[in-house]
Short mmCIF file of C-alpha atoms and ligand atoms in Angstrom, two decimals:
data_model
loop_
_atom_site.label_atom_id
_atom_site.label_comp_id
_atom_site.label_asym_id
_atom_site.label_seq_id
_atom_site.Cartn_x
_atom_site.Cartn_y
_atom_site.Cartn_z
CA MET D 12 128.97 144.07 22.58
CA ALA D 13 127.62 146.00 25.58
CA ILE D 14 130.66 148.24 26.11
CA SER D 15 129.90 151.99 25.87
CA THR D 16 130.95 153.80 22.74
CA VAL D 17 131.47 157.53 22.18
CA SER D 18 131.96 159.74 19.15
CA ALA D 19 135.47 159.36 17.67
CA GLU D 20 135.94 163.08 17.09
CA ASN D 21 138.01 163.78 20.23
CA TYR D 22 140.31 160.80 19.81
CA LEU D 23 141.66 161.24 16.30
CA ARG D 24 144.62 163.50 17.01
CA ASP D 25 147.10 164.23 19.74
CA ALA D 26 149.04 167.32 20.82
CA SER D 27 151.51 166.87 17.95
CA GLY D 28 148.72 167.69 15.50
CA TYR D 29 149.03 164.22 13.89
CA SER D 30 145.57 162.95 12.89
CA GLY D 31 143.93 159.69 11.80
CA GLU D 32 140.64 157.84 11.62
CA ALA D 33 138.79 155.01 13.42
CA GLU D 34 135.60 152.96 13.14
CA GLN D 35 134.56 153.05 16.82
CA VAL D 36 135.73 154.30 20.20
CA PHE D 37 135.05 151.96 23.15
CA VAL D 38 135.10 153.21 26.74
CA PRO D 39 135.01 150.14 29.01
CA ASP D 40 134.14 150.31 32.72
CA THR D 41 135.73 147.04 33.84
CA THR D 42 138.63 144.74 33.00
CA ALA D 43 136.04 142.13 31.93
CA GLU D 44 134.91 144.57 29.23
CA VAL D 45 138.52 145.21 28.20
CA ARG D 46 139.00 141.43 27.81
CA GLU D 47 135.81 141.13 25.78
CA LEU D 48 136.98 143.88 23.42
CA VAL D 49 140.41 142.28 23.02
CA GLN D 50 138.86 138.90 22.26
CA ILE D 51 136.62 140.40 19.57
CA CYS D 52 139.52 142.29 17.96
CA SER D 53 141.72 139.18 18.02
CA ALA D 54 139.00 136.95 16.58
CA LYS D 55 138.09 139.38 13.81
CA GLY D 56 141.59 140.81 13.14
CA ILE D 57 140.52 144.38 14.02
CA PRO D 58 143.38 146.78 14.89
CA LEU D 59 143.04 148.28 18.37
CA THR D 60 144.66 151.55 19.47
CA ILE D 61 144.81 152.59 23.11
CA SER D 62 144.01 156.20 23.86
CA GLY D 63 145.29 158.07 26.88
CA ALA D 64 144.64 161.78 27.39
CA GLY D 65 146.01 162.72 23.95
CA THR D 66 148.83 164.99 25.16
CA GLY D 67 151.39 162.80 23.38
CA LEU D 68 153.70 164.42 20.85
CA THR D 69 154.32 161.54 18.42
CA GLY D 70 150.87 160.49 17.12
CA ALA D 71 151.07 157.30 19.21
CA ARG D 72 147.43 157.28 20.34
CA VAL D 73 146.16 158.16 16.85
CA PRO D 74 144.88 155.19 14.82
CA HIS D 75 144.62 154.61 11.11
CA GLY D 76 141.45 152.54 11.14
CA GLY D 77 140.13 149.89 13.51
CA TYR D 78 138.90 150.45 17.05
CA ILE D 79 140.05 152.78 19.81
CA VAL D 80 139.89 151.82 23.49
CA SER D 81 140.00 154.61 26.07
CA LEU D 82 140.64 153.79 29.72
CA GLU D 83 139.28 157.13 30.93
CA ARG D 84 136.76 155.45 33.25
CA PHE D 85 139.50 153.62 35.17
CA ARG D 86 139.75 156.29 37.86
CA LYS D 87 140.52 154.36 41.05
CA LEU D 88 142.96 156.37 43.18
CA GLU D 89 144.17 155.09 46.56
CA ILE D 90 147.09 156.67 48.40
CA GLU D 91 149.16 154.88 51.03
CA ALA D 92 152.53 155.63 52.61
CA GLY D 93 155.09 155.25 49.83
CA ARG D 94 152.68 154.17 47.10
CA ALA D 95 149.59 155.02 45.04
CA ARG D 96 147.23 152.59 43.38
CA CYS D 97 145.74 154.28 40.30
CA GLY D 98 143.50 153.40 37.41
CA ALA D 99 145.05 153.99 33.99
CA GLY D 100 142.68 156.90 33.35
CA VAL D 101 143.68 158.94 36.42
CA LEU D 102 145.21 162.27 35.41
CA LEU D 103 148.69 163.09 36.62
CA ARG D 104 147.45 166.28 38.28
CA ASP D 105 144.85 164.30 40.27
CA LEU D 106 147.53 161.87 41.42
CA GLN D 107 149.78 164.76 42.49
CA ALA D 108 146.91 166.51 44.31
CA ALA D 109 145.90 163.35 46.19
CA ALA D 110 149.52 162.49 47.05
CA GLY D 111 150.08 166.07 48.24
CA ARG D 112 147.29 165.73 50.80
CA SER D 113 149.40 163.05 52.53
CA ARG D 114 152.60 165.10 52.16
CA GLN D 115 153.90 162.87 49.38
CA PHE D 116 154.51 163.34 45.65
CA PHE D 117 155.17 161.38 42.48
CA GLY D 118 158.85 162.01 41.62
CA PRO D 119 158.99 162.32 37.84
CA ASN D 120 156.66 165.13 36.91
CA PRO D 121 156.03 165.49 33.19
CA THR D 122 155.12 169.16 32.79
CA GLU D 123 151.83 168.34 31.05
CA ASP D 124 149.79 167.30 34.09
CA THR D 125 146.63 166.51 32.12
CA ALA D 126 148.36 163.36 30.82
CA CYS D 127 146.94 160.14 32.29
CA ILE D 128 148.74 157.38 34.17
CA GLY D 129 148.40 154.86 31.31
CA GLY D 130 149.95 157.42 28.94
CA ILE D 131 152.90 158.41 31.12
CA ILE D 132 153.76 154.75 31.76
CA SER D 133 153.45 153.78 28.10
CA THR D 134 155.76 156.60 26.98
CA ASN D 135 158.10 156.19 29.97
CA ALA D 136 157.58 159.91 30.36
CA GLY D 137 160.15 162.10 32.00
CA GLY D 138 159.99 165.74 32.90
CA ALA D 139 161.72 168.44 34.81
CA ARG D 140 162.20 166.43 38.00
CA SER D 141 163.43 163.30 36.18
CA PHE D 142 166.79 165.01 36.53
CA HIS D 143 166.77 163.85 40.17
CA TYR D 144 164.15 161.11 40.30
CA GLY D 145 164.53 159.43 36.90
CA SER D 146 161.76 158.68 34.38
CA VAL D 147 158.44 157.00 35.13
CA ARG D 148 159.72 153.41 34.62
CA ARG D 149 161.79 153.55 37.81
CA HIS D 150 158.69 154.38 39.89
CA ILE D 151 156.44 151.51 38.83
CA LEU D 152 155.80 148.91 41.54
CA GLY D 153 153.16 146.92 39.67
CA LEU D 154 150.83 146.89 36.67
CA GLU D 155 147.52 145.26 35.87
CA VAL D 156 147.44 144.51 32.16
CA THR D 157 145.39 142.66 29.58
CA PHE D 158 147.32 140.94 26.80
CA MET D 159 146.00 140.31 23.30
CA ASP D 160 145.41 136.61 24.13
CA GLY D 161 142.71 137.80 26.58
CA ARG D 162 144.65 137.22 29.82
CA THR D 163 144.44 139.87 32.55
CA VAL D 164 147.35 139.66 35.00
CA TRP D 165 148.89 141.65 37.84
CA LEU D 166 152.64 142.01 37.28
CA LYS D 167 154.70 143.22 40.19
CA ARG D 168 158.20 144.64 40.23
CA GLY D 169 160.60 141.72 40.26
CA ASP D 170 158.43 139.48 38.02
CA ARG D 171 160.65 138.51 35.11
CA VAL D 172 159.60 138.15 31.49
CA ASP D 173 159.09 134.41 30.91
CA PHE D 174 160.48 134.11 27.38
CA PRO D 175 163.96 134.72 25.93
CA ILE D 176 164.78 138.18 24.61
CA THR D 177 167.81 139.52 22.75
CA PRO D 178 169.32 142.41 24.74
CA ILE D 179 170.12 145.64 22.90
CA ARG D 180 172.55 148.52 23.56
CA LEU D 181 171.19 151.50 25.44
CA PRO D 182 172.37 155.08 24.88
CA ALA D 183 174.66 156.67 27.47
CA THR D 184 171.98 159.21 28.47
CA THR D 185 170.14 159.67 31.76
CA LYS D 186 166.74 159.33 30.00
CA ASN D 187 165.54 157.21 27.10
CA SER D 188 162.11 156.30 25.75
CA ALA D 189 163.13 155.06 22.30
CA GLY D 190 161.98 151.48 21.70
CA TYR D 191 161.57 148.54 24.05
CA TYR D 192 163.81 148.29 27.08
CA LEU D 193 165.44 144.98 26.18
CA GLN D 194 167.94 144.33 28.94
CA PRO D 195 169.20 141.13 30.62
CA ASP D 196 166.93 139.70 33.37
CA LEU D 197 164.13 141.85 32.04
CA GLU D 198 161.19 142.54 34.34
CA TRP D 199 157.66 142.82 32.93
CA VAL D 200 157.07 146.29 34.28
CA ASP D 201 160.28 147.54 32.66
CA LEU D 202 159.31 146.05 29.30
CA LEU D 203 155.79 147.49 29.37
CA ALA D 204 156.93 150.96 30.46
CA GLY D 205 157.75 152.77 27.23
CA SER D 206 156.11 150.15 24.98
CA GLU D 207 153.74 152.82 23.59
CA GLY D 208 150.53 150.83 23.66
CA THR D 209 151.92 148.04 21.46
CA LEU D 210 152.21 145.09 23.87
CA ALA D 211 149.32 145.18 26.37
CA ILE D 212 146.53 147.35 27.74
CA ILE D 213 147.36 148.78 31.17
CA THR D 214 144.29 149.13 33.38
CA GLU D 215 145.86 149.85 36.78
CA ALA D 216 149.24 150.72 38.25
CA GLU D 217 150.95 150.87 41.59
CA LEU D 218 153.40 153.78 41.65
CA ARG D 219 156.06 154.76 44.18
CA LEU D 220 155.52 158.03 46.06
CA GLN D 221 158.21 160.10 47.79
CA PRO D 222 157.80 161.90 51.12
CA GLU D 223 157.81 165.69 50.80
CA PRO D 224 161.10 167.20 52.01
CA GLY D 225 161.21 169.70 54.92
CA ALA D 226 161.29 172.61 52.47
CA ILE D 227 161.67 173.17 48.74
CA LEU D 228 163.46 176.18 47.35
CA SER D 229 162.35 177.00 43.83
CA GLY D 230 163.40 179.77 41.52
CA ILE D 231 163.84 181.23 38.08
CA VAL D 232 167.27 182.76 37.59
CA PHE D 233 167.89 185.22 34.76
CA PHE D 234 171.24 185.78 33.04
CA SER D 235 172.51 188.60 30.83
CA ALA D 236 174.58 186.15 28.75
CA ASP D 237 173.77 182.67 27.48
CA ALA D 238 177.32 181.49 28.23
CA ASN D 239 176.84 182.31 31.93
CA ALA D 240 173.68 180.22 32.06
CA LEU D 241 175.54 177.33 30.41
CA ASP D 242 178.39 177.59 32.94
CA ALA D 243 175.82 177.58 35.73
CA ILE D 244 174.20 174.40 34.38
CA GLU D 245 177.52 172.54 34.57
CA ALA D 246 178.33 173.97 38.01
CA TRP D 247 174.89 173.34 39.53
CA ARG D 248 174.09 169.92 38.03
CA PRO D 249 176.00 168.01 40.78
CA LEU D 250 174.47 170.04 43.67
CA ASP D 251 173.10 167.93 46.47
CA GLU D 252 169.31 167.45 46.31
CA LEU D 253 168.88 169.75 43.32
CA ARG D 254 165.82 168.13 41.78
CA LEU D 255 165.14 170.30 38.75
CA LEU D 256 167.40 172.23 36.37
CA GLU D 257 165.63 173.66 33.32
CA TYR D 258 166.96 175.99 30.63
CA ILE D 259 165.06 178.69 28.70
CA ASP D 260 166.75 180.51 25.79
CA VAL D 261 166.47 184.11 24.63
CA ASN D 262 163.92 183.36 21.86
CA SER D 263 161.70 181.61 24.41
CA LEU D 264 161.95 184.58 26.78
CA ARG D 265 160.91 186.81 23.88
CA LEU D 266 157.75 184.68 23.41
CA LEU D 267 156.96 184.77 27.12
CA ARG D 268 157.61 188.48 27.71
CA PRO D 269 154.15 189.78 26.69
CA HIS D 270 152.65 187.47 29.38
CA TYR D 271 155.36 188.14 31.98
CA LEU D 272 156.34 191.81 31.96
CA GLU D 273 158.56 191.18 35.00
CA ILE D 274 161.14 189.26 32.90
CA PRO D 275 164.25 191.52 33.04
CA ASP D 276 164.68 193.37 29.73
CA ALA D 277 168.33 192.41 29.42
CA ALA D 278 167.81 188.69 30.14
CA GLN D 279 169.37 186.46 27.50
CA ALA D 280 168.65 183.11 29.20
CA ALA D 281 167.01 181.71 32.32
CA LEU D 282 167.38 178.62 34.48
CA MET D 283 164.63 177.19 36.61
CA ILE D 284 165.69 175.30 39.73
CA GLU D 285 164.18 173.36 42.60
CA GLN D 286 166.12 172.03 45.56
CA ASN D 287 165.02 169.79 48.42
CA LEU D 288 166.09 171.27 51.78
CA GLN D 289 165.84 170.32 55.45
CA SER D 290 164.08 173.59 56.24
CA GLU D 291 163.80 177.21 55.12
CA GLU D 292 166.80 177.94 57.40
CA ASP D 293 169.02 175.44 55.56
CA PRO D 294 172.51 176.94 54.83
CA GLU D 295 171.93 176.10 51.16
CA VAL D 296 169.54 179.06 50.93
CA ASP D 297 172.37 181.57 51.50
CA ALA D 298 174.63 179.64 49.15
CA TRP D 299 172.34 180.67 46.26
CA THR D 300 173.30 184.35 46.70
CA ARG D 301 176.94 183.36 46.15
CA ARG D 302 176.04 181.11 43.21
CA LEU D 303 174.12 183.86 41.43
CA SER D 304 176.96 186.29 41.89
CA GLU D 305 179.57 183.71 40.70
CA HIS D 306 177.68 183.21 37.46
CA ARG D 307 176.78 186.86 36.99
CA ALA D 308 173.04 186.19 37.17
CA PHE D 309 170.53 188.96 37.95
CA GLU D 310 170.45 188.80 41.75
CA GLU D 311 167.66 191.29 42.40
CA GLU D 312 165.45 190.41 39.44
CA SER D 313 165.57 186.61 39.71
CA TRP D 314 162.56 184.96 41.34
CA PHE D 315 162.72 182.63 44.37
CA GLY D 316 160.16 181.16 46.74
CA PHE D 317 159.42 178.35 49.21
CA ARG D 318 155.65 178.05 48.92
CA ALA D 319 153.72 175.53 46.83
CA SER D 320 152.10 178.53 45.13
CA ASP D 321 155.58 179.78 44.09
CA ARG D 322 156.41 176.39 42.59
CA GLU D 323 153.10 176.37 40.75
CA ARG D 324 153.73 179.91 39.46
CA PHE D 325 157.15 178.88 38.13
CA ARG D 326 155.80 175.60 36.72
CA THR D 327 153.12 177.57 34.90
CA PHE D 328 155.77 179.95 33.53
CA ARG D 329 157.71 177.00 32.09
CA HIS D 330 154.59 175.17 30.94
CA THR D 331 153.13 178.27 29.27
CA LEU D 332 156.14 178.21 27.00
CA ALA D 333 155.64 174.55 25.99
CA ALA D 334 151.89 175.14 25.53
CA MET D 335 152.48 178.30 23.43
CA VAL D 336 154.82 176.46 21.09
CA THR D 337 152.35 173.56 20.76
CA ASP D 338 149.55 176.03 20.08
CA MET D 339 151.56 177.96 17.48
CA ALA D 340 152.21 174.71 15.61
CA ARG D 341 148.51 173.81 15.78
CA ARG D 342 147.51 177.21 14.36
CA THR D 343 149.88 176.95 11.39
CA GLY D 344 148.42 173.54 10.58
CA PHE D 345 151.84 171.87 10.40
CA SER D 346 152.92 169.08 12.74
CA LYS D 347 154.82 170.22 15.78
CA PHE D 348 158.52 170.29 14.91
CA SER D 349 160.00 169.66 18.31
CA THR D 350 163.00 167.51 19.12
CA ASP D 351 163.17 165.18 22.08
CA LEU D 352 166.86 164.41 21.74
CA ALA D 353 169.28 163.91 24.64
CA VAL D 354 172.99 163.27 24.91
CA PRO D 355 175.24 162.14 27.77
CA VAL D 356 175.42 165.13 30.14
CA SER D 357 179.16 165.49 29.43
CA ARG D 358 178.23 166.46 25.84
CA HIS D 359 175.49 168.97 26.73
CA ARG D 360 177.48 172.09 25.99
CA GLU D 361 178.80 170.77 22.72
CA LEU D 362 175.26 169.91 21.62
CA HIS D 363 173.94 173.30 22.67
CA ALA D 364 176.53 175.09 20.49
CA TYR D 365 175.64 172.84 17.56
CA TYR D 366 171.87 173.45 17.98
CA ARG D 367 172.31 177.21 18.07
CA GLN D 368 174.60 177.27 15.09
CA ARG D 369 172.46 175.02 12.83
CA CYS D 370 169.10 176.54 13.84
CA GLN D 371 170.44 180.06 13.40
CA GLU D 372 171.78 179.14 9.93
CA VAL D 373 168.60 177.45 8.72
CA PHE D 374 165.84 179.26 10.68
CA PRO D 375 167.23 182.54 11.98
CA GLY D 376 165.04 183.71 14.87
CA LYS D 377 162.32 181.12 14.18
CA PHE D 378 163.20 178.57 16.81
CA THR D 379 163.15 178.17 20.55
CA LEU D 380 165.42 176.08 22.71
CA PHE D 381 164.30 175.10 26.19
CA GLY D 382 163.91 172.09 28.41
CA HIS D 383 165.53 169.63 30.69
CA ALA D 384 169.12 170.88 30.75
CA GLY D 385 169.88 168.78 33.84
CA ASP D 386 169.42 165.70 31.65
CA ALA D 387 171.00 167.29 28.52
CA ASN D 388 167.50 167.03 27.02
CA ASN D 389 166.63 170.50 25.75
CA HIS D 390 163.89 170.61 23.13
CA VAL D 391 164.49 172.48 19.88
CA ASN D 392 161.19 173.84 18.52
CA LEU D 393 161.13 175.01 14.92
CA LEU D 394 158.38 177.44 13.96
CA PRO D 395 157.79 177.31 10.20
CA ALA D 396 155.38 179.71 8.52
CA THR D 397 155.16 178.09 5.07
CA ARG D 398 155.05 174.58 3.58
CA GLN D 399 158.51 175.12 2.15
CA GLU D 400 159.86 176.01 5.58
CA ALA D 401 158.07 173.01 7.09
CA ASN D 402 159.89 170.73 4.63
CA ARG D 403 163.20 172.24 5.69
CA CYS D 404 162.20 171.61 9.32
CA GLU D 405 161.84 167.91 8.60
CA GLU D 406 165.33 167.80 7.10
CA LEU D 407 166.84 169.73 9.99
CA MET D 408 165.13 167.54 12.61
CA TYR D 409 166.61 164.48 10.93
CA GLU D 410 170.05 166.07 10.77
CA LEU D 411 169.94 167.02 14.47
CA ALA D 412 168.95 163.46 15.36
CA GLN D 413 171.85 162.05 13.33
CA HIS D 414 174.22 164.33 15.16
CA VAL D 415 172.85 163.34 18.56
CA VAL D 416 173.22 159.63 17.76
CA SER D 417 176.85 160.30 16.81
CA LEU D 418 177.27 161.71 20.37
CA GLU D 419 175.87 158.43 21.87
CA GLY D 420 172.54 160.12 22.50
CA THR D 421 168.91 159.14 22.11
CA VAL D 422 166.34 160.20 19.49
CA ALA D 423 163.54 160.04 22.09
CA ALA D 424 164.38 160.91 25.67
CA GLU D 425 160.83 161.10 27.03
CA HIS D 426 158.10 161.36 24.36
CA GLY D 427 158.60 157.98 22.67
CA ILE D 428 158.71 157.17 18.97
CA GLY D 429 155.02 156.80 18.11
CA LYS D 430 154.25 157.15 14.43
CA THR D 431 156.18 160.31 13.65
CA LYS D 432 159.70 159.25 14.69
CA ILE D 433 160.00 155.74 13.24
CA GLU D 434 162.77 156.83 10.87
CA LEU D 435 164.72 158.21 13.83
CA LEU D 436 164.56 154.86 15.67
CA LYS D 437 166.46 153.37 12.74
CA LEU D 438 169.25 155.90 13.25
CA MET D 439 169.73 154.76 16.80
CA TYR D 440 169.42 150.98 16.60
CA SER D 441 170.74 148.43 14.11
CA SER D 442 168.31 146.34 12.07
CA ASP D 443 169.17 143.38 14.36
CA GLU D 444 168.21 145.42 17.43
CA ILE D 445 164.93 146.50 15.85
CA GLU D 446 164.33 142.87 14.89
CA ALA D 447 164.86 141.92 18.58
CA MET D 448 162.05 144.36 19.46
CA LYS D 449 159.80 142.93 16.74
CA GLU D 450 160.35 139.41 18.14
CA VAL D 451 158.84 140.60 21.43
CA LYS D 452 155.97 142.28 19.58
CA ARG D 453 155.19 139.09 17.63
CA ARG D 454 155.20 137.02 20.81
CA LEU D 455 152.71 139.23 22.68
CA ASP D 456 150.62 140.42 19.74
CA PRO D 457 151.06 137.83 16.97
CA HIS D 458 148.51 139.46 14.65
CA TRP D 459 150.08 142.90 15.14
CA LEU D 460 146.78 144.53 16.12
CA LEU D 461 147.69 146.65 19.15
CA GLY D 462 149.00 150.19 18.61
CA ARG D 463 149.55 149.38 14.95
CA GLY D 464 151.98 151.79 13.28
CA ASN D 465 153.75 152.76 16.52
CA LEU D 466 157.52 152.12 16.64
CA PHE D 467 157.53 149.98 13.49
CA ALA D 468 156.32 151.02 10.03
CA LEU D 469 153.45 149.02 8.62
CA ALA D 470 154.57 146.57 5.93
C1 FAD F 25 152.68 171.25 26.53
C2 FAD F 25 153.19 169.85 26.68
C3 FAD F 25 154.26 169.59 27.55
C4 FAD F 25 154.75 168.29 27.69
N1 FAD F 25 155.76 168.05 28.56
C5 FAD F 25 156.24 166.79 28.72
C6 FAD F 25 157.30 166.51 29.64
O1 FAD F 25 157.81 167.37 30.34
N2 FAD F 25 157.74 165.23 29.71
C7 FAD F 25 157.19 164.23 28.97
O2 FAD F 25 157.63 163.09 29.09
N3 FAD F 25 156.20 164.46 28.10
C8 FAD F 25 155.71 165.70 27.95
N4 FAD F 25 154.69 165.95 27.06
C9 FAD F 25 154.16 164.83 26.24
C10 FAD F 25 152.99 164.05 26.87
O3 FAD F 25 152.38 164.77 27.91
C11 FAD F 25 153.49 162.68 27.36
O4 FAD F 25 153.98 161.93 26.26
C12 FAD F 25 152.43 161.85 28.09
O5 FAD F 25 153.08 160.75 28.68
C13 FAD F 25 151.30 161.35 27.20
O6 FAD F 25 150.24 160.89 28.03
P1 FAD F 25 148.74 160.82 27.49
O7 FAD F 25 147.89 160.28 28.58
O8 FAD F 25 148.33 162.10 26.91
O9 FAD F 25 148.91 159.69 26.37
P2 FAD F 25 148.42 159.66 24.85
O10 FAD F 25 149.05 160.74 24.07
O11 FAD F 25 146.96 159.52 24.78
O12 FAD F 25 149.09 158.25 24.43
C14 FAD F 25 150.48 158.07 24.46
C15 FAD F 25 150.80 156.57 24.30
O13 FAD F 25 150.41 155.86 25.47
C16 FAD F 25 149.60 154.73 25.09
N5 FAD F 25 148.67 154.47 26.18
C17 FAD F 25 147.85 155.37 26.78
N6 FAD F 25 147.15 154.76 27.76
C18 FAD F 25 147.53 153.47 27.77
C19 FAD F 25 147.16 152.33 28.55
N7 FAD F 25 146.23 152.40 29.50
N8 FAD F 25 147.75 151.13 28.27
C20 FAD F 25 148.69 151.03 27.30
N9 FAD F 25 149.07 152.07 26.53
C21 FAD F 25 148.50 153.27 26.77
C22 FAD F 25 148.93 155.16 23.79
O14 FAD F 25 148.51 154.05 23.04
C23 FAD F 25 150.08 155.91 23.13
O15 FAD F 25 150.95 154.97 22.55
C24 FAD F 25 154.18 167.24 26.91
C25 FAD F 25 153.10 167.50 26.07
C26 FAD F 25 152.60 168.80 25.94
C27 FAD F 25 151.44 169.04 25.01
#
């Protein structure tokens, strides 16, 4: 085989800390090479795992044996009005930068912008702005994929899956990336988004771009009481053109404070917002003064701005938190204990109270709670220091997931199931619904070679 290979070292873990092993890593340059690799794997029964940028949080790109294929050389990037054509290996930040030069942007914006396009499609990633724009699936206009039978096809939005499927129930949440999207009149792009590298190899995508609004107001608002921040979330969620509504709890602020001395000392919670406006003179700008006062937020010490550099500063503030928590987990050597649970937005407050109570009982002070409050998708991060504590984390994560399912929520709002959350998928779907997913898997990958161990446990 003439396809380039590289050392496996950088492909055997992801940001969750989950690790594995592989025989070879192949880095094809063309779809013909992808087909050749698929044909060899199919003929010889070699498991094949697709690697994106490795920022995933569920071990999904990590293999246990077999070959790895990385699409990192698929870097085509063409921007037109309303759409971008990108290779699967293009990084999200490169897409956003190129789109920005034509005053456009890609709506859903997972905070980790070093993820690649193949990865964000395969996990149906969400992010802060999914609150307004939805998850990645909604923004896919077409996909070029290679199936395990060696066919490479271009699938455009509207092309329907050409075999029968059994539809499953979906949770009543605004985001979901748990399992295959088996819905009536299923379109190919909707099935492949969120399929976590188990059904086909994506080599190229056409994604929808949005025009930049006249102005964007962004800010970080600090509160002296958590309850005031929670009231503000409910009051602000329905605001017109609010495109981002993120929550940061007191423990998270404590972690951030050494890096951001300007965080008010008395702050007990913060909300990050972004709103699309007609212009910087839009009457909405003044309305924020009233809103802050209504919810007893710190008016003078909260941060607001209109410039792209302000948005980037606030994004970095929020991202630093996620990166710090990931890094702390990596340093302890335990997997990252982070939930990706979401409930219907009407249950957000109830879930928040439950999280605080259970985490405080089991891990007093050793947890953070932050994330996508607009979508009722805050992440609980548990920070164990010992093996014994890590075991308790596993139990608590399972318990939280059970509770969320009882509230008609999802066990994976945006990160997917991968290898680390298979038990949680079983909480959410019946064995018949999981069997319906396996039927699709068997049809497209009869020898169960692609992304082996993702979504379904190995027999
Ligand atoms: C600090 C931090 C913050 C994060 N914030 C967010 C957030 O706000 N929202 C969010 O949704 N996620 C977030 N994540 C998780 C992560 O960035 C996403 O899951 C992302 O979509 C993974 O992309 P990746 O390229 O790194 O994929 P990888 O981790 O490499 O792989 C993920 C899955 O995609 C599959 N895959 C990759 N490329 C292809 C392809 N070409 N064809 C088919 N399958 C493929 C892999 O097989 C695997 O199953 C965060 C992660 C970190 C570390």
